[in-house]
Short mmCIF file of C-alpha atoms in Angstrom, two decimals:
data_model
loop_
_atom_site.label_atom_id
_atom_site.label_comp_id
_atom_site.label_asym_id
_atom_site.label_seq_id
_atom_site.Cartn_x
_atom_site.Cartn_y
_atom_site.Cartn_z
CA UNK O 10 126.76 172.35 82.47
CA UNK O 11 126.31 172.34 78.49
CA UNK O 12 130.31 171.79 77.87
CA UNK O 13 130.29 168.50 79.96
CA UNK O 14 126.85 167.36 78.05
CA UNK O 15 128.71 167.93 75.07
CA UNK O 16 131.37 166.20 75.91
CA UNK O 17 129.05 163.19 77.22
CA UNK O 18 127.24 163.06 73.99
CA UNK O 19 130.35 162.84 71.81
CA UNK O 20 132.06 160.51 73.66
CA UNK O 21 129.23 158.24 75.26
CA UNK O 22 130.04 156.79 79.17
CA UNK O 23 133.26 157.99 80.62
CA UNK O 24 135.60 154.95 80.07
CA UNK O 25 135.23 155.73 76.22
CA UNK O 26 136.01 159.50 76.61
CA UNK O 27 140.12 160.55 75.82
CA UNK O 28 142.37 161.17 79.08
CA UNK O 29 142.15 164.97 78.78
CA UNK O 30 138.73 164.99 78.73
CA UNK O 31 138.19 162.56 80.91
CA UNK O 32 140.12 164.67 83.60
CA UNK O 33 138.14 167.81 82.82
CA UNK O 34 134.93 165.78 82.95
CA UNK O 35 135.92 164.57 86.71
CA UNK O 36 136.89 168.28 88.10
CA UNK O 37 133.85 169.18 89.67
CA UNK O 38 133.21 165.90 91.49
CA UNK O 39 134.48 165.53 95.31
CA UNK O 40 135.78 162.21 96.75
CA UNK O 41 135.11 160.82 99.96
CA UNK O 42 138.87 162.35 100.27
CA UNK O 43 137.87 165.52 99.32
CA UNK O 44 135.37 165.99 101.74
CA UNK O 45 136.97 165.12 104.35
CA UNK O 46 139.75 167.49 103.81
CA UNK O 47 136.97 170.11 103.76
CA UNK O 48 135.98 169.19 107.01
CA UNK O 49 138.90 168.70 108.64
CA UNK O 50 141.55 170.62 107.11
CA UNK O 51 142.59 171.57 103.16
CA UNK O 52 145.12 169.18 102.44
CA UNK O 53 146.75 168.85 98.89
CA UNK O 54 143.98 166.89 97.29
CA UNK O 55 141.32 169.46 98.32
CA UNK O 56 143.55 172.47 97.42
CA UNK O 57 144.41 170.93 94.11
CA UNK O 58 140.84 170.11 93.38
CA UNK O 59 139.61 173.58 95.03
CA UNK O 60 142.10 175.16 92.66
CA UNK O 61 140.59 173.56 89.66
CA UNK O 62 137.10 174.80 90.37
CA UNK O 63 138.19 178.27 90.60
CA UNK O 64 139.59 177.92 87.32
CA UNK O 65 136.39 176.50 85.92
CA UNK O 66 132.93 178.44 86.52
CA UNK O 67 133.60 179.65 90.21
CA UNK O 68 130.01 180.52 91.02
CA UNK O 69 128.07 177.48 89.70
CA UNK O 70 130.95 175.09 91.44
CA UNK O 71 130.97 176.62 94.47
CA UNK O 72 127.43 176.11 94.60
CA UNK O 73 127.70 172.49 94.00
CA UNK O 74 130.75 171.72 96.19
CA UNK O 75 128.23 173.09 99.12
CA UNK O 76 124.94 170.80 97.75
CA UNK O 77 127.86 168.21 98.05
CA UNK O 78 128.77 168.71 101.89
CA UNK O 79 125.11 169.39 102.79
CA UNK O 80 124.20 165.66 101.29
CA UNK O 81 127.26 164.09 103.23
CA UNK O 82 126.37 165.80 106.58
CA UNK O 83 123.93 162.59 107.54
CA UNK O 84 126.87 160.14 106.86
CA UNK O 85 128.92 162.28 108.75
CA UNK O 86 126.73 162.77 111.56
CA UNK O 87 126.07 158.66 112.06
CA UNK O 88 129.70 158.74 112.11
CA UNK O 89 130.11 160.96 114.96
CA UNK O 90 127.05 159.59 116.97
CA UNK O 91 128.82 155.95 116.73
CA UNK O 92 132.47 156.77 118.05
CA UNK O 93 130.36 159.32 120.73
CA UNK O 94 128.43 155.82 121.79
CA UNK O 95 131.25 153.84 121.67
CA UNK O 96 133.10 156.11 124.35
CA UNK O 97 129.88 156.17 126.15
CA UNK O 98 130.09 152.88 126.49
CA UNK O 99 133.77 152.47 127.33
CA UNK O 100 132.83 155.01 130.41
CA UNK O 101 129.91 153.30 131.57
CA UNK O 102 131.19 149.83 130.98
CA UNK O 103 133.75 150.94 133.79
CA UNK O 104 130.85 151.39 136.47
CA UNK O 105 129.72 147.88 136.89
CA UNK O 106 130.48 144.63 135.94
CA UNK O 107 127.83 141.41 135.14
CA UNK O 108 130.40 139.34 136.84
CA UNK O 109 131.41 139.77 140.50
CA UNK O 110 135.31 140.23 141.07
CA UNK O 111 137.54 141.81 143.49
CA UNK O 112 136.58 145.36 142.25
CA UNK O 113 132.85 144.79 141.37
CA UNK O 114 131.83 142.81 144.58
CA UNK O 115 128.33 144.39 145.57
CA UNK O 116 125.44 142.69 143.74
CA UNK O 117 122.56 144.95 142.97
CA UNK O 118 119.51 144.39 140.45
CA UNK O 119 117.68 146.80 137.26
CA UNK O 120 114.36 147.49 138.34
CA UNK O 121 112.52 146.30 135.23
CA UNK O 122 114.19 143.29 133.89
CA UNK O 123 115.95 142.37 137.58
CA UNK O 124 119.17 142.27 135.72
CA UNK O 125 122.13 141.41 138.48
CA UNK O 126 125.08 143.53 138.16
CA UNK O 127 127.73 144.01 140.15
CA UNK O 128 129.51 147.49 141.47
CA UNK O 129 132.43 148.89 143.30
CA UNK O 130 132.15 149.99 147.11
CA UNK O 131 132.00 153.63 146.34
CA UNK O 132 128.80 153.16 144.34
CA UNK O 133 126.17 154.71 146.54
CA UNK O 134 128.61 157.98 146.78
CA UNK O 135 127.48 158.66 143.41
CA UNK O 136 124.35 156.98 142.75
CA UNK O 137 122.18 157.52 145.80
CA UNK O 138 119.21 155.39 146.37
CA UNK O 139 115.70 156.85 145.02
CA UNK O 140 117.11 159.37 142.82
CA UNK O 141 116.76 159.70 139.17
CA UNK O 142 120.56 159.21 138.50
CA UNK O 143 120.13 155.71 139.59
CA UNK O 144 117.60 155.14 137.96
CA UNK O 145 118.96 156.13 134.87
CA UNK O 146 122.23 154.12 135.49
CA UNK O 147 119.92 150.86 135.72
CA UNK O 148 118.37 151.77 132.50
CA UNK O 149 121.90 152.17 130.95
CA UNK O 150 122.55 148.69 132.23
CA UNK O 151 119.14 147.06 131.28
CA UNK O 152 120.30 148.51 127.33
CA UNK O 153 123.83 147.14 127.67
CA UNK O 154 121.81 143.56 128.84
CA UNK O 155 119.53 143.92 125.76
CA UNK O 156 122.45 144.43 123.54
CA UNK O 157 124.21 141.89 125.11
CA UNK O 158 121.99 139.31 124.28
CA UNK O 159 121.27 140.24 120.66
CA UNK O 160 125.00 139.82 120.46
CA UNK O 161 124.74 136.19 122.02
CA UNK O 162 121.55 135.48 119.93
CA UNK O 163 123.46 136.12 116.46
CA UNK O 164 126.15 133.60 117.78
CA UNK O 165 123.47 131.09 118.93
CA UNK O 166 121.75 131.49 115.53
CA UNK O 167 124.63 131.09 113.45
CA UNK O 168 125.91 128.06 115.52
CA UNK O 169 122.57 126.52 114.73
CA UNK O 170 122.44 127.13 111.09
CA UNK O 171 126.15 125.24 110.84
CA UNK O 172 124.90 122.52 112.66
CA UNK O 173 121.96 122.14 110.33
CA UNK O 174 123.89 122.16 107.73
CA UNK O 175 126.28 119.53 108.33
CA UNK O 176 123.28 117.26 109.47
CA UNK O 177 121.96 117.84 105.86
CA UNK O 178 125.37 117.04 104.41
CA UNK O 179 125.93 113.74 106.38
CA UNK O 180 122.35 112.73 105.75
CA UNK O 181 120.75 111.98 109.10
CA UNK O 182 117.62 112.88 109.89
CA UNK O 183 118.35 112.53 113.32
CA UNK O 184 121.22 114.92 113.52
CA UNK O 185 118.91 117.31 111.58
CA UNK O 186 116.04 117.00 114.18
CA UNK O 187 118.72 117.50 116.87
CA UNK O 188 120.51 120.86 115.35
CA UNK O 189 116.91 122.51 114.68
CA UNK O 190 116.33 121.95 118.48
CA UNK O 191 119.86 123.21 118.98
CA UNK O 192 118.80 125.64 122.29
CA UNK O 193 119.26 129.39 121.70
CA UNK O 194 118.46 130.54 125.31
CA UNK O 195 119.60 134.14 124.39
CA UNK O 196 116.98 134.40 121.54
CA UNK O 197 114.32 133.43 124.10
CA UNK O 198 115.27 135.42 126.58
CA UNK O 199 115.55 138.27 123.84
CA UNK O 200 112.50 137.44 122.43
CA UNK O 201 110.53 137.92 126.11
CA UNK O 202 111.81 141.32 126.76
CA UNK O 203 111.01 142.44 123.19
CA UNK O 204 107.38 141.54 123.95
CA UNK O 205 106.77 142.31 127.31
CA UNK O 206 109.44 145.48 127.44
CA UNK O 207 108.70 146.86 123.35
CA UNK O 208 109.86 150.29 124.69
CA UNK O 209 113.10 149.11 126.22
CA UNK O 210 113.93 146.91 123.48
CA UNK O 211 113.65 149.51 121.13
CA UNK O 212 115.74 152.08 123.01
CA UNK O 213 118.09 149.44 122.94
CA UNK O 214 118.42 148.24 119.28
CA UNK O 215 117.43 151.46 117.31
CA UNK O 216 118.80 154.10 119.60
CA UNK O 217 121.66 155.96 120.71
CA UNK O 218 122.47 156.07 124.27
CA UNK O 219 125.25 153.21 126.16
#
């Protein structure tokens, strides 16, 4: 835009511009609130922004707005996928438990990782033996298990790190060695799964699902 270029050449960065010029300079930029309003209903902020754009170069501004929206689509898609994954996790988590209780008292184990889990009495009414639905359910349990291992491993590593720092502050080599040998069973199991079942590990850590 030649007009905005002239303003920038005259005043330098945005902080040095007079308030009136700065307001005019900012009119063509959409804030996150404006973008949200554009997708989910034009509120006052969007209407004010949209009205200002109609007063200045209607065709070019409309094109720029479309470009900005398309650039934001990957972020919006990621947000939607995250929400969908959370809802799926809540729904799937109600169908099994890693610990037995009054509702989940029938023990099963997954085919690949041999992960033990417990299901309700009517489980087989929905997931018959040898069916694709059961195989997929087992896989989702294993993905959930791997992600739980990853979370536990992260906690164990942070605990070990704190112990190492504390031992260094005390200046005790014995305590330092003990801190470095602090057990991390979740990390050990996670590394085993990663090496032996790389495809399943990648599905759990880098893809949507469950």
